[in-house]
Amino acid sequence: MTRIGITTTVPVEIILAAGHIPVDLNNIFITSPEAGKFVEAAEEAGYPRNICGWIKGLYSIVVNRDGNTGDGIDKVIAVTQGDCSNTHALMETYELAGVETIPFAYPYDRDYDLLKLQMEKLMGALGTDWEAVAAVKRQLDKLRLKVAEIDRLTWEENTVSGFHNHLYQVSCSDFNSDLTAFEADVDAFLTKTASAAEYTDDLRLGFIGVPPIFPDLYPYLETMGARVVYNEVQRQFAMPFVTDDIVEQYRLYTYPYGVFGRIKDIEAEIERRNLDGIVHYVQSFCFRQIEDIILREKLDIPILTIEGDKPGKIDARTRLRIDSFLEMLR
Amino acid sequence: MQCGIDLGSRSVKLVIMNPGTKQLAAANVYETARFYREYGQRTDKGLAVDFGALGLPAVTSLTATGYGRNTIAIVGATIIPELKAHMLGASYQTGLTDFTLLDLGGQDSKVIKVRKGRMVDFQTNDKCAASTGRYLENMAAVLDISLAELADYSENPVELSATCAIFGESELIGRMVEGYTTAELAAGVNYSIYKRIKPMLSALKSDKIVFTGGVALGSAIKTFITREMGAEVIVPEHPQLNGAIGCAVYKADK
């Protein structure tokens, strides 16, 4: 079976229907104990210092074969529109290194026909059809419902930590490359959670923006008496949208389109989940940092913007800012 | 007696306050490394401050804040977040409840918006210290004048564009070679600080800006803010001690 690397969430149903294994390169990069070294390796290969750490990690994880999780990556689906324009050059440096890449573009204006065409082209490139994709979708819909239940337990029953909420939802980009094992893990987690004690943190936070490059962000917030009960982009990756039409499903998914669609989703969840404040994570050198202006203008809730560059623990200055923000909310 | 300590990156500020009268019984500024070396003692519970060696009145309670609070536990101290300490200090020193606080310290720049006595928003510098006391110290050394002298020049600033406190040194030398006077160069250094903090101040603006931190001891930045932003700038009596005063007040209010 072919291992297909992905640079962000793509219609994973197509990869699975074609009989391939999806591998979210972000997840294997950030969970590696060598994450920092992957960034350095990309800089040694000539990647500029002032380029996003995620892009550098994605480069090294594919090109440095010995850094892969055993089986390597055979091809990469690179999202050239809707995620990050640096992916254009990332794709080109993959090609330079002899890695086959398949471009995928989310149409900025959410055009149904253009999105459908992109999905059809991806099916052609991987070798599958609508019927097979629809069958996989029905299977994944059931799994997505279970992950949506983990999310509900987080904000409504208060029995799931912010980190686990993040982890299970973010994993839905590739279902940890193993559907059966992931589903068993989700089932076991749901069983365990049924008897879990309620969290009693006094502050309820939302986390918006791309997933953080700091692995200890969620535990740190919890030691300070605050819990993340809404993970915006991770929840989008998990796609809790009820629709039979897979094109519509990827059209409802807010992340790859304009910020105003995201804002509508965030506003609804602030209300529904009764949030006290929001942490907006931005990645150094990312164009999405500019959107902080719009989010601050449009969202009527206290926002702390924190910035991460390289993988590693939260630095002292960011901790100080978090402490002050939580104090402000109290 | 209540003691408030602000453990800064460049200096440690310590005040002793009479909880009844809320008057300062003592106030001192120590160089940070020297403070830890000479008046600190490592114990199992953290760093114990030797008040006897400091020659200060007996302290009944201790509140601390500052950059050091993430790494150093002070024995017997209540620890409060730095921005809260500065907000409390500024409110106490000025009697204001609606203002924007600008604090420029050794490494940190902070802007805090305060409404009805509560912090409602804030911004701090992130990775760059080029609008702080440390930047001024470097530039004073290049110009071969004292920090106090440097911080007062505000007329005819030369344009400086380097965004780094260290690369700024060679740019400043380049301007010296071009023949600008020390006064114009020093004004340029102060103006470059103003330019860096202006977006933060604009985002969180108020009619009244309370300006604290060691950098507020000089007059130039206050002049620029007043002149260009049309805001009233209030420098309280003890700008550098503001965070330590905030700590002492926090305890006194309990």
Coordinates of C-alpha atoms in Angstrom, one line a residue:
Chain A
M1 CA 0.0 0.0 0.0
T2 CA 1.2 3.5 -0.8
R3 CA 1.8 5.9 2.0
I4 CA 0.4 9.3 1.0
G5 CA 1.7 12.3 3.0
I6 CA -0.7 15.2 3.5
T7 CA 0.3 18.8 4.4
T8 CA -3.1 19.6 6.0
T9 CA -6.6 18.2 5.9
V10 CA -7.6 17.0 2.5
P11 CA -10.6 14.8 1.5
V12 CA -9.1 11.8 3.2
E13 CA -12.0 9.6 2.0
I14 CA -10.4 9.7 -1.5
I15 CA -7.0 8.4 -0.2
L16 CA -8.7 5.6 1.7
A17 CA -11.1 4.7 -1.1
A18 CA -8.0 4.3 -3.4
G19 CA -6.6 1.9 -0.9
H20 CA -3.7 4.1 0.3
I21 CA -2.6 5.1 3.7
P22 CA -2.9 8.8 4.6
V23 CA -0.1 10.2 6.8
D24 CA -0.5 13.7 8.2
L25 CA 3.0 15.0 8.0
N26 CA 2.3 17.7 10.7
N27 CA 1.4 15.0 13.3
I28 CA 4.5 12.9 12.7
F29 CA 6.6 16.0 12.8
I30 CA 5.3 17.5 16.0
T31 CA 5.1 14.2 17.9
S32 CA 8.7 13.3 17.1
P33 CA 11.1 13.8 20.0
E34 CA 13.4 15.1 17.2
A35 CA 11.0 17.8 16.0
G36 CA 13.6 20.5 16.8
K37 CA 16.2 18.7 14.7
F38 CA 13.9 18.5 11.7
V39 CA 13.6 22.3 11.7
E40 CA 17.4 22.6 11.9
A41 CA 17.9 20.1 9.1
A42 CA 15.6 22.2 6.8
E43 CA 17.6 25.3 7.7
E44 CA 20.8 23.5 6.9
A45 CA 19.3 22.6 3.5
G46 CA 18.8 26.3 2.9
Y47 CA 15.3 27.0 4.2
P48 CA 15.3 30.6 5.5
R49 CA 15.2 31.3 9.3
N50 CA 12.2 33.5 8.8
I51 CA 9.9 30.9 7.4
C52 CA 7.3 28.9 9.4
G53 CA 8.6 26.1 11.6
W54 CA 5.8 23.8 10.4
I55 CA 6.9 24.1 6.8
K56 CA 10.5 23.3 7.7
G57 CA 9.3 20.3 9.7
L58 CA 7.2 19.0 6.8
Y59 CA 10.1 19.3 4.5
S60 CA 12.5 17.3 6.6
I61 CA 10.1 14.7 7.7
V62 CA 9.7 13.6 4.0
V63 CA 13.2 14.3 2.6
N64 CA 15.2 12.9 5.5
R65 CA 14.1 9.3 5.0
D66 CA 15.6 8.0 8.2
G67 CA 13.5 10.5 10.2
N68 CA 10.2 8.9 8.9
T69 CA 8.1 6.6 11.0
G70 CA 9.6 3.4 9.5
D71 CA 7.9 3.1 6.1
G72 CA 8.6 6.4 4.5
I73 CA 6.4 8.5 2.4
D74 CA 5.7 7.6 -1.2
K75 CA 3.8 10.7 -2.5
V76 CA 2.6 13.9 -1.0
I77 CA -0.7 15.7 -1.5
A78 CA 0.3 19.4 -1.2
V79 CA -2.5 21.9 -0.4
T80 CA -1.6 24.8 -2.6
Q81 CA -4.6 27.0 -1.8
G82 CA -6.5 27.3 1.4
D83 CA -3.7 26.4 3.8
C84 CA -0.4 28.1 3.2
S85 CA 1.2 29.6 0.1
N86 CA 4.6 28.4 1.3
T87 CA 3.4 25.0 0.4
H88 CA 4.1 25.9 -3.3
A89 CA 7.8 26.1 -2.6
L90 CA 7.7 23.2 -0.2
M91 CA 6.3 21.1 -3.1
E92 CA 9.0 22.3 -5.4
T93 CA 11.7 21.4 -2.9
Y94 CA 10.1 18.0 -2.5
E95 CA 10.2 17.6 -6.3
L96 CA 13.9 18.6 -6.3
A97 CA 14.5 15.8 -3.8
G98 CA 12.7 13.4 -6.0
V99 CA 9.4 13.1 -4.1
E100 CA 6.2 12.9 -6.2
T101 CA 3.6 15.5 -5.3
I102 CA 0.0 16.0 -6.1
P103 CA -1.4 19.5 -5.8
F104 CA -4.8 20.2 -4.3
A105 CA -6.5 23.6 -4.1
Y106 CA -9.5 24.6 -2.1
P107 CA -11.3 27.4 -4.1
Y108 CA -11.1 30.6 -2.0
D109 CA -14.8 31.5 -2.8
R110 CA -16.1 28.0 -1.7
D111 CA -17.3 27.4 -5.3
Y112 CA -19.0 24.0 -5.3
D113 CA -18.1 23.1 -8.9
L114 CA -14.5 24.0 -8.6
L115 CA -14.2 22.0 -5.3
K116 CA -15.9 19.0 -7.0
L117 CA -13.5 19.2 -9.9
Q118 CA -10.5 19.3 -7.5
M119 CA -11.8 16.2 -5.8
E120 CA -12.4 14.4 -9.1
K121 CA -8.8 15.2 -10.2
L122 CA -7.5 13.8 -6.9
M123 CA -9.6 10.7 -7.5
G124 CA -8.0 10.4 -10.9
A125 CA -4.5 10.8 -9.6
L126 CA -5.0 8.2 -6.9
G127 CA -7.2 5.8 -8.8
T128 CA -10.7 5.7 -7.3
D129 CA -14.3 6.8 -8.1
W130 CA -17.3 8.5 -6.5
E131 CA -18.9 5.2 -5.5
A132 CA -15.9 3.9 -3.5
V133 CA -15.5 7.4 -1.9
A134 CA -19.1 7.4 -0.8
A135 CA -18.7 4.0 0.8
V136 CA -15.7 5.3 2.8
K137 CA -17.6 8.4 3.7
R138 CA -20.4 6.4 5.3
Q139 CA -17.8 4.5 7.3
L140 CA -16.0 7.7 8.4
D141 CA -19.2 9.5 9.3
K142 CA -19.8 7.0 12.1
L143 CA -16.3 7.5 13.4
R144 CA -16.6 11.3 13.1
L145 CA -19.8 11.1 15.2
K146 CA -17.8 9.4 18.0
V147 CA -15.1 12.1 17.9
A148 CA -17.9 14.8 17.9
E149 CA -19.1 13.0 21.1
I150 CA -15.6 13.5 22.7
D151 CA -16.0 17.2 21.8
R152 CA -19.4 17.4 23.4
L153 CA -18.2 15.7 26.5
T154 CA -15.5 18.4 26.7
W155 CA -17.7 21.4 26.8
E156 CA -21.0 20.0 28.0
E157 CA -20.1 17.3 30.5
N158 CA -16.7 18.7 31.4
T159 CA -15.1 15.3 31.5
V160 CA -12.5 15.7 28.8
S161 CA -9.3 17.7 29.0
G162 CA -8.4 20.4 26.5
F163 CA -5.5 18.3 25.3
H164 CA -7.5 15.2 24.6
N165 CA -10.1 17.3 22.9
H166 CA -7.3 18.7 20.7
L167 CA -5.7 15.3 20.2
Y168 CA -8.7 13.3 19.0
Q169 CA -10.0 16.0 16.7
V170 CA -6.7 16.9 15.2
S171 CA -6.0 13.2 14.5
C172 CA -9.0 13.1 12.2
S173 CA -6.9 14.6 9.3
D174 CA -5.5 11.1 8.8
F175 CA -7.1 9.0 11.6
N176 CA -3.5 8.2 12.7
S177 CA -3.0 6.3 9.4
D178 CA -4.9 3.4 10.8
L179 CA -8.7 3.6 10.9
T180 CA -9.2 0.4 12.9
A181 CA -6.7 1.2 15.6
F182 CA -7.9 4.8 15.8
E183 CA -11.5 3.7 16.2
A184 CA -10.6 1.3 18.9
D185 CA -8.7 4.0 20.7
V186 CA -11.7 6.4 20.4
D187 CA -14.0 3.7 21.8
A188 CA -11.7 3.0 24.7
F189 CA -11.4 6.7 25.5
L190 CA -15.2 7.1 25.4
T191 CA -15.6 4.2 27.8
K192 CA -13.0 5.6 30.2
T193 CA -14.5 9.0 30.0
A194 CA -18.0 7.7 31.0
S195 CA -16.7 7.3 34.6
A196 CA -14.4 10.3 34.6
A197 CA -14.7 13.1 37.2
E198 CA -15.8 16.5 36.1
Y199 CA -13.1 19.2 35.6
T200 CA -13.6 22.1 37.9
D201 CA -11.4 24.8 36.3
D202 CA -12.9 28.2 36.8
L203 CA -12.1 29.5 33.3
R204 CA -13.4 28.2 30.0
L205 CA -11.2 29.0 27.0
G206 CA -11.4 28.7 23.3
F207 CA -8.4 28.0 21.2
I208 CA -8.4 29.4 17.7
G209 CA -5.9 29.4 14.9
V210 CA -3.6 26.6 13.7
P211 CA -2.7 23.9 16.1
P212 CA 0.1 25.0 18.5
I213 CA 3.7 24.1 18.0
F214 CA 4.1 24.0 21.8
P215 CA 3.2 20.5 23.1
D216 CA 2.7 21.7 26.7
L217 CA 0.2 24.5 26.0
Y218 CA -2.9 22.6 27.2
P219 CA -1.4 21.1 30.3
Y220 CA 0.1 24.5 31.2
L221 CA -3.3 26.2 30.9
E222 CA -4.8 23.5 33.1
T223 CA -2.2 24.0 35.9
M224 CA -3.3 27.7 35.8
G225 CA -6.9 26.7 36.4
A226 CA -8.2 27.2 32.8
R227 CA -9.4 24.6 30.4
V228 CA -9.8 24.7 26.6
V229 CA -13.3 23.6 25.8
Y230 CA -13.2 24.7 22.2
N231 CA -10.5 23.9 19.6
E232 CA -11.6 25.7 16.5
V233 CA -9.4 24.3 13.7
Q234 CA -9.0 20.9 15.2
R235 CA -12.8 20.6 15.4
Q236 CA -13.0 21.6 11.7
F237 CA -10.5 18.9 10.9
A238 CA -12.9 16.4 12.6
M239 CA -15.8 17.7 10.4
P240 CA -18.8 17.4 12.7
F241 CA -21.1 18.3 9.8
V242 CA -24.1 16.2 9.0
T243 CA -24.4 16.0 5.2
D244 CA -24.7 13.1 2.7
D245 CA -22.8 15.1 0.1
I246 CA -19.1 14.9 0.5
V247 CA -18.4 18.0 -1.7
E248 CA -20.7 19.9 0.6
Q249 CA -18.9 18.5 3.6
Y250 CA -15.6 19.9 2.4
R251 CA -17.4 23.2 1.6
L252 CA -18.8 23.5 5.1
Y253 CA -15.3 23.0 6.5
T254 CA -14.3 26.6 7.3
Y255 CA -10.5 26.4 7.7
P256 CA -9.3 26.7 4.0
Y257 CA -11.6 29.6 3.0
G258 CA -11.9 33.2 4.1
V259 CA -11.6 34.3 7.7
F260 CA -15.2 35.6 7.9
G261 CA -16.6 32.1 7.6
R262 CA -14.4 31.0 10.4
I263 CA -15.7 34.0 12.5
K264 CA -19.3 32.9 12.2
D265 CA -18.3 29.4 13.4
I266 CA -16.3 30.8 16.3
E267 CA -19.1 33.2 17.3
A268 CA -21.6 30.4 17.5
E269 CA -19.3 28.3 19.6
I270 CA -18.4 31.1 22.0
E271 CA -22.1 31.4 22.8
R272 CA -22.8 27.7 22.9
R273 CA -19.8 26.7 25.0
N274 CA -20.0 29.8 27.3
L275 CA -16.4 30.8 26.8
D276 CA -14.6 33.4 29.1
G277 CA -11.8 34.1 26.7
I278 CA -9.9 33.0 23.6
V279 CA -6.3 32.1 23.0
H280 CA -5.4 32.9 19.4
Y281 CA -2.3 31.0 18.4
V282 CA -0.4 32.3 15.5
Q283 CA 2.7 30.8 13.9
S284 CA 5.7 33.0 13.4
F285 CA 6.0 34.2 9.8
C286 CA 2.5 32.9 8.9
F287 CA 0.1 35.0 6.8
R288 CA -2.7 34.1 9.2
Q289 CA -1.1 36.4 11.8
I290 CA -2.6 39.3 9.8
E291 CA -6.0 37.9 10.4
D292 CA -5.6 38.6 14.1
I293 CA -6.6 42.2 13.3
I294 CA -9.9 41.0 11.9
L295 CA -10.6 38.4 14.7
R296 CA -9.9 41.1 17.4
E297 CA -12.2 43.5 15.6
K298 CA -15.1 41.1 15.1
L299 CA -15.1 38.9 18.1
D300 CA -16.6 40.4 21.3
I301 CA -14.6 38.4 23.8
P302 CA -11.1 38.9 25.4
I303 CA -8.4 37.5 23.1
L304 CA -4.8 36.6 24.0
T305 CA -2.6 36.3 20.9
I306 CA 0.4 34.0 21.4
E307 CA 3.0 33.3 18.8
G308 CA 5.1 30.2 18.4
D309 CA 8.2 29.7 16.2
K310 CA 10.0 26.4 16.8
P311 CA 8.8 23.2 18.5
G312 CA 9.4 23.1 22.2
K313 CA 8.0 24.1 25.5
I314 CA 6.3 27.5 26.0
D315 CA 8.9 30.1 26.7
A316 CA 8.9 32.2 29.9
R317 CA 7.6 35.3 28.1
T318 CA 4.6 33.5 26.7
R319 CA 3.9 32.0 30.1
L320 CA 3.9 35.4 31.6
R321 CA 1.5 36.6 29.0
I322 CA -0.8 33.6 29.6
D323 CA -0.7 34.2 33.4
S324 CA -1.6 37.8 33.0
F325 CA -4.5 37.0 30.6
L326 CA -6.0 34.4 32.9
E327 CA -5.7 36.9 35.8
M328 CA -7.4 39.5 33.7
L329 CA -10.3 37.1 33.0
R330 CA -10.9 36.4 36.7
Chain B
M1 CA 5.3 46.3 57.2
Q2 CA 4.4 45.1 53.7
C3 CA 7.1 44.4 51.2
G4 CA 6.7 44.4 47.5
I5 CA 9.4 43.1 45.2
D6 CA 9.6 43.4 41.4
L7 CA 12.2 41.0 40.1
G8 CA 13.2 42.6 36.8
S9 CA 15.7 41.4 34.2
R10 CA 18.0 44.3 34.8
S11 CA 17.1 45.4 38.3
V12 CA 15.3 44.3 41.4
K13 CA 12.9 46.9 42.8
L14 CA 11.9 46.6 46.5
V15 CA 9.6 48.8 48.5
I16 CA 8.5 48.6 52.1
M17 CA 5.1 50.0 52.8
N18 CA 3.3 50.9 56.0
P19 CA -0.1 49.1 55.7
G20 CA -1.8 51.6 57.8
T21 CA -0.7 54.8 56.2
K22 CA 0.3 53.3 52.9
Q23 CA 3.4 55.4 53.0
L24 CA 6.7 54.1 51.6
A25 CA 9.0 53.4 54.5
A26 CA 11.9 52.3 52.2
A27 CA 12.5 51.9 48.5
N28 CA 15.6 50.5 46.7
V29 CA 16.7 49.5 43.3
Y30 CA 19.4 46.8 43.0
E31 CA 21.2 45.4 40.0
T32 CA 19.6 42.0 39.5
A33 CA 22.6 39.7 39.6
R34 CA 24.1 41.5 42.6
F35 CA 20.7 41.2 44.5
Y36 CA 20.6 37.5 44.0
R37 CA 24.3 37.1 44.9
E38 CA 24.4 39.3 48.0
Y39 CA 20.9 39.2 49.5
G40 CA 19.5 35.9 48.4
Q41 CA 20.0 32.6 50.0
R42 CA 19.1 29.3 48.4
T43 CA 16.9 27.1 50.6
D44 CA 14.8 24.0 50.0
K45 CA 11.8 26.1 49.5
G46 CA 13.4 28.6 47.1
L47 CA 15.3 31.8 47.4
A48 CA 15.2 33.4 50.8
V49 CA 15.7 37.2 50.9
D50 CA 18.0 38.3 53.7
F51 CA 16.2 41.4 55.0
G52 CA 18.8 41.9 57.7
A53 CA 21.6 42.2 55.2
L54 CA 19.4 44.7 53.2
G55 CA 19.2 46.9 56.3
L56 CA 15.4 47.2 56.0
P57 CA 12.6 47.3 58.5
A58 CA 11.1 44.0 59.6
V59 CA 8.7 42.7 57.0
T60 CA 5.4 40.9 58.0
S61 CA 4.3 40.0 54.5
L62 CA 5.9 39.8 51.1
T63 CA 4.4 40.0 47.6
A64 CA 6.6 39.5 44.5
T65 CA 6.3 39.7 40.8
G66 CA 8.5 40.1 37.8
Y67 CA 10.3 38.2 35.1
G68 CA 12.0 36.1 37.7
R69 CA 8.8 34.7 39.1
N70 CA 8.6 32.0 36.6
T71 CA 12.0 30.6 37.5
I72 CA 12.6 31.7 41.1
A73 CA 10.4 30.9 44.1
I74 CA 10.8 33.6 46.8
V75 CA 10.4 32.0 50.2
G76 CA 7.2 33.2 51.9
A77 CA 6.1 35.4 49.1
T78 CA 2.7 35.7 47.5
I79 CA 3.4 35.7 43.7
I80 CA 1.2 37.9 41.5
P81 CA 1.3 38.3 37.7
E82 CA 3.5 41.1 36.5
L83 CA 0.9 42.9 34.5
K84 CA -1.5 42.9 37.5
A85 CA 1.3 44.4 39.7
H86 CA 1.9 47.2 37.3
M87 CA -1.7 48.0 36.9
L88 CA -2.2 48.1 40.6
G89 CA 0.9 50.3 41.1
A90 CA -0.2 52.7 38.4
S91 CA -3.8 53.0 39.8
Y92 CA -2.4 53.5 43.3
Q93 CA 0.2 56.1 42.3
T94 CA -2.2 58.2 40.1
G95 CA -5.6 57.5 41.6
L96 CA -6.9 56.8 38.1
T97 CA -9.2 54.0 37.1
D98 CA -9.4 54.6 33.3
F99 CA -6.1 54.9 31.6
T100 CA -3.6 53.1 29.4
L101 CA -0.4 52.1 31.1
L102 CA 2.9 52.1 29.2
D103 CA 5.7 50.4 31.1
L104 CA 9.1 50.3 29.5
G105 CA 11.6 48.3 31.6
G106 CA 14.9 46.7 31.1
Q107 CA 13.8 44.1 28.6
D108 CA 10.0 44.4 28.5
S109 CA 7.6 46.8 26.9
K110 CA 4.1 46.6 28.2
V111 CA 0.9 48.4 27.2
I112 CA -2.1 47.7 29.4
K113 CA -5.6 49.1 28.9
V114 CA -7.4 49.7 32.2
R115 CA -11.1 50.4 32.5
K116 CA -12.9 50.9 35.9
G117 CA -9.8 49.8 37.7
R118 CA -9.6 46.5 35.7
M119 CA -7.2 45.3 33.1
V120 CA -9.2 44.8 29.9
D121 CA -6.5 44.2 27.3
F122 CA -2.7 44.3 27.0
Q123 CA 0.2 43.9 24.6
T124 CA 3.8 43.1 25.4
N125 CA 6.9 43.0 23.2
D126 CA 7.6 39.5 22.0
K127 CA 11.0 38.6 20.8
C128 CA 12.7 41.9 20.5
A129 CA 13.9 44.3 23.2
A130 CA 14.6 47.3 21.0
S131 CA 12.2 49.5 22.8
T132 CA 13.5 49.1 26.3
G133 CA 16.1 50.3 28.7
R134 CA 18.7 47.7 27.5
Y135 CA 18.5 49.3 24.0
L136 CA 19.0 52.7 25.5
E137 CA 22.0 51.5 27.5
N138 CA 23.6 50.1 24.4
M139 CA 23.0 53.3 22.4
A140 CA 24.3 55.5 25.3
A141 CA 27.5 53.4 25.2
V142 CA 27.9 54.0 21.5
L143 CA 27.3 57.7 21.9
D144 CA 29.6 57.8 24.9
I145 CA 27.1 59.7 27.0
S146 CA 25.1 58.8 30.2
L147 CA 21.8 57.0 30.0
A148 CA 20.2 59.9 31.9
E149 CA 21.5 62.4 29.3
L150 CA 20.5 60.3 26.3
A151 CA 16.9 59.9 27.5
D152 CA 16.2 63.6 27.5
Y153 CA 16.9 64.5 23.9
S154 CA 13.8 65.0 21.7
E155 CA 14.6 67.7 19.1
N156 CA 15.4 66.9 15.4
P157 CA 15.7 63.1 15.7
V158 CA 17.8 61.5 13.0
E159 CA 16.0 58.6 11.2
L160 CA 17.1 55.1 12.4
S161 CA 15.6 52.2 10.6
A162 CA 17.3 49.1 12.0
T163 CA 14.8 46.9 13.9
C164 CA 17.4 45.3 16.1
A165 CA 19.0 46.7 19.3
I166 CA 22.3 45.3 18.3
F167 CA 22.4 46.1 14.6
G168 CA 21.1 49.5 15.6
E169 CA 24.6 50.2 17.0
S170 CA 26.3 50.1 13.6
E171 CA 23.5 52.2 12.0
L172 CA 24.0 54.8 14.8
I173 CA 27.8 54.9 14.1
G174 CA 27.0 55.3 10.4
R175 CA 25.0 58.4 11.3
M176 CA 27.8 59.8 13.4
V177 CA 30.1 59.5 10.5
E178 CA 27.5 61.5 8.4
G179 CA 28.0 64.4 10.8
Y180 CA 24.9 64.5 13.0
T181 CA 25.2 66.0 16.4
T182 CA 25.0 63.9 19.6
A183 CA 21.7 65.6 20.4
E184 CA 20.2 64.7 17.1
L185 CA 21.5 61.1 17.3
A186 CA 20.2 60.7 20.9
A187 CA 16.8 62.1 19.8
G188 CA 16.8 59.6 17.0
V189 CA 17.4 56.7 19.4
N190 CA 14.5 57.9 21.6
Y191 CA 12.2 58.4 18.6
S192 CA 12.9 54.9 17.4
I193 CA 11.6 53.6 20.8
Y194 CA 8.5 55.8 20.3
K195 CA 7.9 54.4 16.8
R196 CA 8.0 50.8 18.1
I197 CA 5.6 51.4 20.9
K198 CA 3.2 53.6 18.9
P199 CA 1.2 50.7 17.3
M200 CA 0.7 49.1 20.7
L201 CA -0.4 52.4 22.3
S202 CA -2.7 53.2 19.4
A203 CA -4.4 49.8 19.6
L204 CA -5.1 50.3 23.4
K205 CA -5.4 54.0 23.6
S206 CA -6.9 56.2 26.3
D207 CA -6.9 60.0 26.8
K208 CA -4.6 59.5 29.7
I209 CA -1.4 57.5 29.4
V210 CA 0.4 56.5 32.6
F211 CA 4.1 56.0 31.8
T212 CA 6.2 53.9 34.1
G213 CA 9.4 51.7 34.2
G214 CA 13.0 52.9 34.2
V215 CA 12.7 54.4 30.7
A216 CA 10.1 56.9 32.0
L217 CA 12.8 58.6 34.0
G218 CA 13.9 60.3 30.8
S219 CA 11.7 63.0 29.3
A220 CA 12.0 62.4 25.5
I221 CA 9.5 59.6 25.0
K222 CA 6.9 61.4 27.1
T223 CA 7.5 64.4 24.8
F224 CA 7.0 62.4 21.6
I225 CA 3.7 60.8 22.9
T226 CA 2.3 64.1 24.0
R227 CA 3.3 65.9 20.8
E228 CA 2.3 63.2 18.3
M229 CA -0.6 61.3 19.9
G230 CA -2.3 64.2 21.7
A231 CA -2.7 62.2 24.9
E232 CA -2.0 63.4 28.4
V233 CA 1.1 61.5 29.7
I234 CA 1.4 61.1 33.4
V235 CA 4.7 59.9 34.9
P236 CA 4.0 59.0 38.5
E237 CA 6.3 59.9 41.4
H238 CA 8.1 56.5 41.3
P239 CA 8.0 55.2 37.7
Q240 CA 10.7 52.6 38.2
L241 CA 9.2 51.3 41.5
N242 CA 5.7 51.0 40.1
G243 CA 5.6 47.2 39.9
A244 CA 7.0 46.8 43.4
I245 CA 4.5 49.4 44.7
G246 CA 1.7 47.4 43.0
C247 CA 2.8 44.3 44.9
A248 CA 2.8 46.1 48.2
V249 CA -0.6 47.6 47.5
Y250 CA -2.0 44.2 46.6
K251 CA -1.0 42.8 50.0
A252 CA -2.1 46.0 51.8
D253 CA -5.5 45.7 50.2
K254 CA -6.0 42.1 51.3

